[in-house]
């Protein structure tokens, strides 16, 4: 039996009619018998094209307020029958079941209804039953039946229909079946996640995949699954790479900590901040962020918590950087930043970030709640005789926010709303501190009066001792070590203020 089959009959039952008219007109031109229901039937009639109501096949009207229209043996028999099976052929004739060669469906918009904030009653009514059943039945029988499972396949199918003069190949039908099972599984995943209250069950489905130039390295394939356009408007520059996206993610999470601060500018490299400052103007914030580590800033990702003006853009333009991100730009600033052909310029939009972090681990996944805890003045415990000044408290919280978004083990040094230096990703907290001190000294910073933040507690007093000798006068850390008193005693003996937050901020 030939694998190329002509389409002689079609069942059309869709939510979205956008792009449907050319298909219906082409089917009519090819003398295809069209069956339909409800609003789709009315749509086809208004085009002046003959259509057979499904009720004429089933001898049943649409019932229960439209909840039941196509759920009938004559409809599913017409879709599921095997044309090379003698028993099926005989039963089709015995029960007068019409052959259905093509099924076109577009499901009720469940996800959009949930996203709109609709009531639960409205959401439940947008759970498609008949449509999802039609999709699965036609896809299962792809050897004989063509399935068009959503509005996303309308144009593709029209091309197939036209090029094949009303016939489809087995390969085309199988490809559409794969799209159908994607549609049905994605739809069911969205419904499950709406109902799911079981924390030990995890389902995810994304139909917004993007092929990247490559992964972390050129020999690795890379993909991004997500709605990048919802988060950003790209104004200029080359295609974002896998590593760009990781840096952009780190930048977005970091600047979120300073969303309501005065103008704040951050520069990141390899997912860690190498410069960050809060100032009265964005230009000053940028210049002091750059001063934190002008060497690492080369080729970095830049992000601001407010509008980038012309003066700031002119300063940025002197630096080679991969990406610039801000919620808004002056027109003149955009013109300046666009002078570098490959520089990526992004406008960041207000979009809720996922509540969970997901990463691969061994032969499975690790999932955790997002770290939404930010240290605040109200949550501090003052554990030393010497208390930090108001300026030191501001700097301690400033440093803590950076520390939270830096790879562990980490130590962050800050002074007057400026990142002085950080030690990142070290196997020893002492090494992290020494790295930070060395960097600060290499760029000419005076550490006298600076503060230190640690992402986890100090098991020994060695870090506070090293910090004190470097000129640091205040320390913020989670506390919780069985040897906390050793660090507290050292600070008391050397007039160093220390506060506990009670919250660890590991980032591995």
Coordinates of C-alpha atoms in Angstrom, one line a residue:
X1 CA 0.0 0.0 0.0
X2 CA 1.3 3.5 -0.9
X3 CA 2.4 5.7 2.0
X4 CA 1.2 8.8 0.2
X5 CA -2.5 9.4 0.9
X6 CA -5.0 11.9 -0.5
X7 CA -7.2 13.8 1.9
X8 CA -10.9 13.4 1.1
X9 CA -12.5 14.4 4.4
X10 CA -11.6 16.6 7.3
X11 CA -12.8 17.4 10.8
X12 CA -12.1 20.9 11.9
X13 CA -12.7 22.0 15.5
X14 CA -10.5 24.9 16.6
X15 CA -10.3 27.7 19.2
X16 CA -8.2 30.1 17.1
X17 CA -9.4 30.8 13.6
X18 CA -6.3 33.0 12.8
X19 CA -4.8 31.6 9.6
X20 CA -7.5 29.0 9.2
X21 CA -9.3 30.6 6.2
X22 CA -6.6 29.7 3.6
X23 CA -6.7 26.1 4.7
X24 CA -10.5 25.8 4.5
X25 CA -10.5 27.4 1.0
X26 CA -7.8 25.1 -0.2
X27 CA -9.6 22.0 1.2
X28 CA -12.8 23.2 -0.6
X29 CA -10.8 23.7 -3.8
X30 CA -9.6 20.1 -3.5
X31 CA -13.2 18.9 -3.0
X32 CA -12.6 17.7 0.5
X33 CA -15.7 17.1 2.6
X34 CA -15.5 19.2 5.8
X35 CA -17.1 18.3 9.1
X36 CA -17.2 20.8 12.0
X37 CA -18.7 22.0 15.2
X38 CA -19.9 25.1 17.0
X39 CA -18.0 28.3 16.3
X40 CA -15.8 26.7 13.7
X41 CA -18.7 25.4 11.8
X42 CA -20.2 29.0 11.8
X43 CA -16.8 30.4 10.7
X44 CA -16.7 28.0 7.7
X45 CA -20.3 28.7 6.7
X46 CA -19.6 32.5 6.7
X47 CA -16.9 31.8 4.2
X48 CA -19.5 30.4 1.9
X49 CA -18.0 27.0 2.0
X50 CA -20.2 23.8 2.5
X51 CA -19.7 22.2 6.0
X52 CA -21.3 19.1 7.5
X53 CA -22.3 19.5 11.2
X54 CA -20.9 16.8 13.4
X55 CA -24.4 16.3 14.8
X56 CA -25.5 14.9 11.4
X57 CA -22.9 12.1 11.9
X58 CA -23.5 11.4 15.6
X59 CA -27.3 12.0 15.7
X60 CA -26.6 13.9 19.0
X61 CA -26.6 17.6 19.6
X62 CA -23.8 19.5 21.4
X63 CA -24.7 19.0 25.0
X64 CA -23.8 20.2 28.5
X65 CA -23.1 23.7 27.4
X66 CA -20.7 22.6 24.7
X67 CA -18.7 20.3 26.9
X68 CA -19.6 17.3 24.7
X69 CA -19.5 17.7 21.0
X70 CA -17.2 15.3 19.3
X71 CA -16.9 12.5 21.9
X72 CA -18.7 9.8 20.0
X73 CA -17.8 6.4 18.5
X74 CA -18.6 7.5 14.9
X75 CA -16.2 10.4 15.2
X76 CA -13.4 8.4 16.8
X77 CA -14.0 5.4 14.6
X78 CA -13.6 7.7 11.6
X79 CA -10.2 8.8 12.9
X80 CA -8.8 5.6 14.4
X81 CA -9.8 3.0 11.8
X82 CA -7.0 1.2 10.1
X83 CA -7.5 1.3 6.4
X84 CA -5.5 -1.9 5.7
X85 CA -7.4 -3.9 8.4
X86 CA -10.3 -5.9 6.9
X87 CA -12.2 -6.0 10.2
X88 CA -12.0 -2.2 10.6
X89 CA -13.1 -1.7 7.0
X90 CA -16.1 -4.0 7.6
X91 CA -17.2 -2.2 10.8
X92 CA -16.9 1.2 9.2
X93 CA -19.4 0.0 6.6
X94 CA -21.6 -1.8 9.1
X95 CA -22.0 1.2 11.4
X96 CA -22.0 3.8 8.6
X97 CA -18.9 5.6 10.0
X98 CA -17.5 8.3 7.7
X99 CA -13.7 8.2 7.0
X100 CA -11.8 11.2 8.5
X101 CA -8.5 11.7 6.8
X102 CA -7.6 15.0 8.4
X103 CA -8.2 16.4 11.9
X104 CA -7.5 20.1 12.6
X105 CA -7.6 21.2 16.3
X106 CA -6.6 24.2 18.3
X107 CA -7.2 23.7 22.1
X108 CA -8.8 26.0 24.6
X109 CA -6.1 28.5 25.8
X110 CA -5.6 27.0 29.3
X111 CA -2.2 28.7 30.0
X112 CA -3.3 32.1 28.8
X113 CA -6.4 31.8 31.0
X114 CA -4.3 31.0 34.0
X115 CA -1.9 33.8 33.3
X116 CA -4.8 36.3 32.9
X117 CA -5.7 35.8 36.6
X118 CA -9.1 34.4 35.7
X119 CA -11.3 32.7 38.3
X120 CA -10.9 29.0 39.0
X121 CA -14.3 28.4 37.4
X122 CA -13.1 30.0 34.1
X123 CA -9.8 28.2 34.3
X124 CA -11.5 24.8 34.7
X125 CA -13.8 25.5 31.7
X126 CA -10.6 26.0 29.6
X127 CA -9.5 22.5 30.1
X128 CA -10.1 21.0 26.7
X129 CA -11.4 17.4 26.7
X130 CA -12.7 16.7 23.2
X131 CA -9.9 18.5 21.4
X132 CA -7.1 16.7 23.3
X133 CA -8.8 13.4 22.6
X134 CA -9.0 14.1 18.9
X135 CA -5.3 15.1 18.8
X136 CA -4.2 11.9 20.5
X137 CA -6.5 9.7 18.4
X138 CA -5.3 11.2 15.1
X139 CA -1.7 11.2 16.1
X140 CA -1.9 7.5 17.1
X141 CA -3.3 6.6 13.7
X142 CA -0.8 8.8 11.8
X143 CA -0.3 6.0 9.2
X144 CA -3.8 6.9 7.8
X145 CA -4.7 10.2 9.4
X146 CA -3.3 13.7 9.3
X147 CA -3.3 15.7 12.5
X148 CA -2.9 19.5 12.7
X149 CA -2.7 20.0 16.5
X150 CA -2.5 23.7 16.9
X151 CA -2.6 27.1 15.3
X152 CA 1.3 26.9 15.2
X153 CA 1.0 24.2 12.5
X154 CA -1.5 26.0 10.3
X155 CA 1.0 27.5 7.9
X156 CA 3.2 24.4 7.7
X157 CA 0.2 22.2 6.9
X158 CA -1.0 24.7 4.2
X159 CA 2.4 24.3 2.6
X160 CA 2.1 20.5 2.7
X161 CA -1.4 20.6 1.4
X162 CA -0.5 22.9 -1.5
X163 CA 2.8 21.2 -2.5
X164 CA 1.2 17.7 -2.3
X165 CA -2.0 18.8 -4.1
X166 CA -4.1 17.4 -1.3
X167 CA -2.0 14.4 -0.4
X168 CA 0.5 13.8 2.4
X169 CA 3.4 11.4 2.8
X170 CA 3.9 9.1 5.7
X171 CA 6.9 11.1 6.8
X172 CA 4.8 14.3 6.9
X173 CA 2.1 12.6 8.9
X174 CA 4.5 11.1 11.4
X175 CA 6.2 14.6 11.8
X176 CA 2.8 16.2 12.5
X177 CA 2.0 13.3 15.0
X178 CA 5.2 14.2 16.9
X179 CA 4.0 17.8 17.0
X180 CA 0.6 16.6 18.2
X181 CA 2.1 14.6 21.1
X182 CA 4.2 17.6 22.1
X183 CA 1.0 19.7 22.1
X184 CA -0.9 17.2 24.2
X185 CA 1.9 16.6 26.7
X186 CA 2.7 20.3 27.1
X187 CA -1.0 21.0 27.6
X188 CA -1.4 18.3 30.3
X189 CA 1.8 19.5 32.0
X190 CA 0.4 23.0 32.3
X191 CA -2.9 21.6 33.8
X192 CA -1.0 19.3 36.2
X193 CA 1.2 22.2 37.4
X194 CA -1.9 24.3 38.0
X195 CA -3.3 21.6 40.3
X196 CA -0.1 20.2 41.7
X197 CA 0.6 20.6 45.4
X198 CA 3.0 17.7 45.7
X199 CA 6.5 19.1 46.2
X200 CA 8.2 15.8 45.3
X201 CA 6.6 15.7 41.8
X202 CA 8.3 17.9 39.1
X203 CA 7.1 18.4 35.6
X204 CA 8.3 20.9 33.1
X205 CA 7.5 21.5 29.4
X206 CA 8.8 24.3 27.2
X207 CA 8.0 25.0 23.6
X208 CA 10.2 28.1 23.4
X209 CA 13.5 26.4 22.6
X210 CA 16.3 28.5 21.0
X211 CA 19.4 27.0 19.4
X212 CA 22.6 28.8 20.6
X213 CA 25.8 29.1 18.6
X214 CA 27.3 26.6 21.0
X215 CA 27.4 25.7 24.6
X216 CA 29.9 26.7 27.3
X217 CA 32.7 25.7 24.8
X218 CA 32.6 25.5 21.0
X219 CA 32.6 21.7 20.9
X220 CA 29.4 21.6 23.0
X221 CA 25.8 22.1 21.7
X222 CA 23.8 24.7 23.5
X223 CA 20.1 25.5 23.8
X224 CA 18.0 28.0 25.7
X225 CA 14.4 27.2 26.7
X226 CA 12.5 30.3 28.0
X227 CA 10.8 33.5 26.9
X228 CA 13.7 35.8 26.5
X229 CA 11.6 38.4 24.7
X230 CA 9.3 38.7 27.7
X231 CA 12.3 39.7 29.9
X232 CA 14.3 41.8 27.5
X233 CA 14.0 43.9 24.4
X234 CA 17.2 43.6 22.4
X235 CA 18.1 46.9 20.9
X236 CA 21.5 46.1 19.3
X237 CA 24.3 43.6 19.0
X238 CA 25.2 40.1 18.1
X239 CA 23.4 36.9 19.1
X240 CA 23.7 36.0 22.8
X241 CA 25.8 33.0 23.6
X242 CA 25.4 30.3 26.3
X243 CA 27.9 32.1 28.5
X244 CA 26.3 35.5 27.8
X245 CA 23.0 34.2 29.1
X246 CA 24.6 32.8 32.3
X247 CA 26.2 36.2 32.9
X248 CA 23.0 38.0 32.2
X249 CA 21.1 35.7 34.6
X250 CA 23.7 36.5 37.3
X251 CA 23.5 40.2 36.6
X252 CA 19.7 40.3 36.8
X253 CA 19.7 38.4 40.1
X254 CA 22.4 40.7 41.6
X255 CA 20.8 44.0 40.5
X256 CA 17.5 42.8 41.9
X257 CA 19.0 43.2 45.4
X258 CA 19.5 47.0 44.6
X259 CA 16.2 47.6 42.8
X260 CA 15.0 50.3 45.2
X261 CA 18.5 51.8 45.9
X262 CA 19.9 55.1 44.6
X263 CA 21.6 54.7 41.2
X264 CA 23.5 51.4 41.3
X265 CA 25.8 49.9 38.6
X266 CA 27.3 46.5 38.5
X267 CA 29.9 44.9 36.3
X268 CA 30.1 41.1 36.2
X269 CA 32.6 38.6 34.9
X270 CA 32.1 34.8 34.9
X271 CA 28.9 35.2 36.9
X272 CA 30.5 37.2 39.7
X273 CA 30.5 40.9 40.4
X274 CA 33.9 42.5 39.8
X275 CA 32.6 46.0 40.4
X276 CA 29.5 47.5 42.0
X277 CA 28.7 50.9 43.4
X278 CA 25.8 53.0 44.6
X279 CA 26.0 56.7 44.0
X280 CA 23.9 59.9 43.5
X281 CA 24.2 59.6 39.7
X282 CA 24.4 56.7 37.3
X283 CA 27.6 58.0 35.8
X284 CA 29.3 58.1 39.2
X285 CA 28.0 54.6 40.0
X286 CA 29.4 53.3 36.8
X287 CA 32.8 54.9 37.3
X288 CA 33.2 53.6 40.8
X289 CA 32.0 50.2 39.8
X290 CA 34.7 50.2 37.1
X291 CA 37.3 51.3 39.6
X292 CA 36.6 48.2 41.7
X293 CA 38.4 46.0 39.1
X294 CA 39.1 47.7 35.7
X295 CA 41.1 44.7 34.6
X296 CA 38.2 42.1 35.0
X297 CA 35.7 44.6 33.6
X298 CA 37.1 44.0 30.1
X299 CA 34.6 41.9 28.2
X300 CA 32.2 41.9 31.1
X301 CA 28.4 42.3 31.5
X302 CA 27.2 45.7 32.7
X303 CA 23.8 46.3 34.5
X304 CA 22.1 49.3 36.0
X305 CA 19.1 49.6 38.3
X306 CA 17.9 52.7 36.5
X307 CA 18.0 54.7 33.3
X308 CA 21.4 55.0 31.5
X309 CA 21.9 58.6 30.3
X310 CA 24.2 60.1 27.7
X311 CA 27.0 60.9 30.2
X312 CA 27.1 57.3 31.5
X313 CA 26.9 55.8 28.0
X314 CA 29.9 57.9 26.9
X315 CA 32.0 56.5 29.8
X316 CA 30.8 52.9 29.0
X317 CA 31.7 53.3 25.4
X318 CA 35.4 53.5 26.3
X319 CA 35.2 50.0 27.7
X320 CA 35.0 46.8 25.7
X321 CA 32.0 45.0 27.2
X322 CA 29.8 42.2 25.9
X323 CA 26.4 43.2 27.3
X324 CA 24.7 46.3 28.7
X325 CA 21.4 46.0 30.6
X326 CA 19.2 48.6 32.0
X327 CA 15.4 49.2 32.5
X328 CA 15.6 52.3 30.2
X329 CA 18.0 54.4 28.2
X330 CA 18.0 58.0 26.9
X331 CA 17.9 58.0 23.0
X332 CA 21.3 59.7 22.9
X333 CA 22.7 57.0 25.1
X334 CA 21.5 54.2 22.8
X335 CA 23.1 56.0 19.8
X336 CA 26.5 56.1 21.6
X337 CA 26.3 52.4 22.8
X338 CA 25.5 51.3 19.3
X339 CA 28.8 52.5 18.0
X340 CA 30.3 49.1 18.9
X341 CA 28.8 46.7 16.3
X342 CA 28.7 43.6 18.5
X343 CA 27.8 45.1 21.8
X344 CA 24.5 43.7 23.1
X345 CA 22.1 46.3 24.4
X346 CA 19.2 45.0 26.4
X347 CA 16.2 46.7 28.0
X348 CA 15.1 44.8 31.0
X349 CA 11.4 44.4 31.7
X350 CA 9.5 43.6 34.9
X351 CA 9.1 39.8 34.8
X352 CA 8.7 37.5 37.7
X353 CA 11.6 35.0 38.0
X354 CA 11.1 31.3 38.7
X355 CA 10.5 30.4 42.4
X356 CA 12.8 27.4 42.1
X357 CA 16.3 26.8 40.9
X358 CA 16.8 23.6 38.8
X359 CA 20.1 22.0 37.7
X360 CA 21.2 18.6 36.6
X361 CA 23.0 16.4 39.1
X362 CA 24.3 12.8 38.6
X363 CA 21.5 11.0 36.6
X364 CA 18.8 13.4 37.8
X365 CA 17.9 16.9 38.9
X366 CA 18.5 19.0 42.0
X367 CA 15.7 21.5 42.7
X368 CA 15.5 24.1 45.5
X369 CA 13.6 27.1 46.4
X370 CA 15.0 30.4 45.1
X371 CA 17.1 32.3 47.7
X372 CA 14.7 35.1 48.4
X373 CA 16.2 36.0 51.7
X374 CA 18.1 39.4 51.8
X375 CA 19.8 40.5 55.0
X376 CA 18.2 43.6 56.6
X377 CA 19.1 45.9 59.4
X378 CA 16.1 44.6 61.4
X379 CA 17.5 41.1 61.2
X380 CA 20.9 41.8 62.5
X381 CA 22.2 40.6 65.9
X382 CA 24.9 42.7 67.4
X383 CA 27.3 40.3 69.1
X384 CA 30.3 42.5 69.9
X385 CA 30.9 45.2 72.4
X386 CA 31.8 47.6 69.6
X387 CA 28.8 48.4 67.5
X388 CA 29.0 49.4 63.8
X389 CA 28.3 53.0 62.8
X390 CA 25.3 53.8 60.6
X391 CA 27.7 54.0 57.6
X392 CA 29.2 50.7 58.5
X393 CA 25.7 49.1 58.8
X394 CA 24.9 50.4 55.3
X395 CA 28.1 49.0 53.9
X396 CA 27.7 45.7 55.7
X397 CA 24.2 45.2 54.1
X398 CA 25.6 46.4 50.8
X399 CA 28.4 43.8 51.0
X400 CA 26.1 41.1 52.1
X401 CA 23.9 41.5 49.0
X402 CA 26.9 41.1 46.8
X403 CA 28.2 38.1 48.9
X404 CA 24.8 36.3 48.4
X405 CA 25.2 36.5 44.7
X406 CA 28.9 35.5 44.5
X407 CA 30.3 31.9 44.2
X408 CA 31.2 30.2 47.5
X409 CA 33.5 30.3 49.4
X410 CA 33.4 34.1 49.2
X411 CA 34.5 37.1 51.1
X412 CA 33.3 40.6 50.0
X413 CA 35.0 43.9 51.0
X414 CA 33.1 47.1 50.7
X415 CA 33.5 50.8 51.7
X416 CA 31.2 53.8 51.2
X417 CA 28.8 52.0 48.9
X418 CA 31.5 50.5 46.7
X419 CA 32.7 47.0 46.1
X420 CA 36.4 47.2 47.0
X421 CA 37.2 43.5 46.2
X422 CA 36.0 40.0 46.6
X423 CA 37.5 36.5 46.9
X424 CA 35.3 34.1 44.9
X425 CA 35.0 30.4 44.6
X426 CA 37.8 29.4 46.9
X427 CA 38.1 26.1 48.8
X428 CA 39.2 28.0 51.9
X429 CA 37.5 31.1 53.4
X430 CA 41.0 32.3 54.5
X431 CA 42.1 32.0 50.8
X432 CA 39.0 34.0 49.7
X433 CA 39.9 36.8 52.2
X434 CA 43.5 36.9 51.2
X435 CA 42.5 37.0 47.5
X436 CA 40.2 39.9 48.3
X437 CA 42.8 41.9 50.2
X438 CA 45.4 41.3 47.5
X439 CA 43.0 42.6 44.8
X440 CA 42.0 45.6 46.9
X441 CA 45.7 46.5 47.5
X442 CA 46.6 46.0 43.8
X443 CA 44.0 48.6 42.7
X444 CA 45.1 51.1 45.4
X445 CA 42.2 50.9 47.8
X446 CA 42.6 51.9 51.4
X447 CA 41.0 49.2 53.5
X448 CA 41.0 51.2 56.7
X449 CA 37.4 51.6 57.7
X450 CA 36.2 49.0 55.1
X451 CA 33.7 46.2 56.0
X452 CA 33.8 42.5 55.3
X453 CA 30.9 40.1 54.5
X454 CA 31.1 36.3 54.5
X455 CA 28.6 33.9 52.9
X456 CA 29.0 31.4 55.8
X457 CA 30.2 31.4 59.4
X458 CA 33.8 31.5 60.6
X459 CA 34.9 28.2 62.3
X460 CA 38.0 29.9 63.6
X461 CA 39.0 33.5 64.4
X462 CA 41.7 33.5 61.6
X463 CA 39.6 35.5 59.1
X464 CA 38.6 38.3 61.6
X465 CA 42.3 38.5 62.6
X466 CA 43.5 38.8 59.0
X467 CA 40.7 41.4 58.3
X468 CA 41.6 43.5 61.4
X469 CA 45.3 43.6 60.4
X470 CA 44.2 44.8 56.9
X471 CA 42.2 47.7 58.5
X472 CA 38.7 46.3 58.3
X473 CA 36.5 47.6 61.1
X474 CA 33.2 45.8 60.8
X475 CA 32.1 42.3 59.8
X476 CA 28.8 40.6 58.8
X477 CA 28.4 36.9 58.8
X478 CA 25.7 34.3 59.5
X479 CA 27.1 33.0 62.8
X480 CA 26.3 29.5 64.0
X481 CA 29.7 28.0 64.5
X482 CA 30.3 26.1 67.7
X483 CA 33.4 28.3 68.0
X484 CA 31.6 31.7 67.4
X485 CA 33.0 32.9 70.7
X486 CA 36.5 32.7 69.5
X487 CA 35.8 35.2 66.7
X488 CA 33.6 37.4 69.0
X489 CA 36.4 37.5 71.6
X490 CA 39.0 38.5 69.0
X491 CA 36.7 41.3 67.8
X492 CA 36.1 42.6 71.3
X493 CA 39.8 42.6 72.1
X494 CA 40.6 44.6 68.9
X495 CA 37.6 47.0 68.7
X496 CA 36.1 45.3 65.6
X497 CA 32.3 45.4 65.3
X498 CA 30.6 42.2 64.2
X499 CA 27.0 41.4 63.4
X500 CA 25.3 38.0 62.8
X501 CA 22.5 37.6 60.2
X502 CA 21.5 34.0 61.1
X503 CA 21.2 33.2 57.3
X504 CA 23.9 31.4 55.3
X505 CA 24.2 32.4 51.6
X506 CA 26.1 29.5 49.9
X507 CA 26.1 29.7 46.1
X508 CA 27.7 26.6 44.6

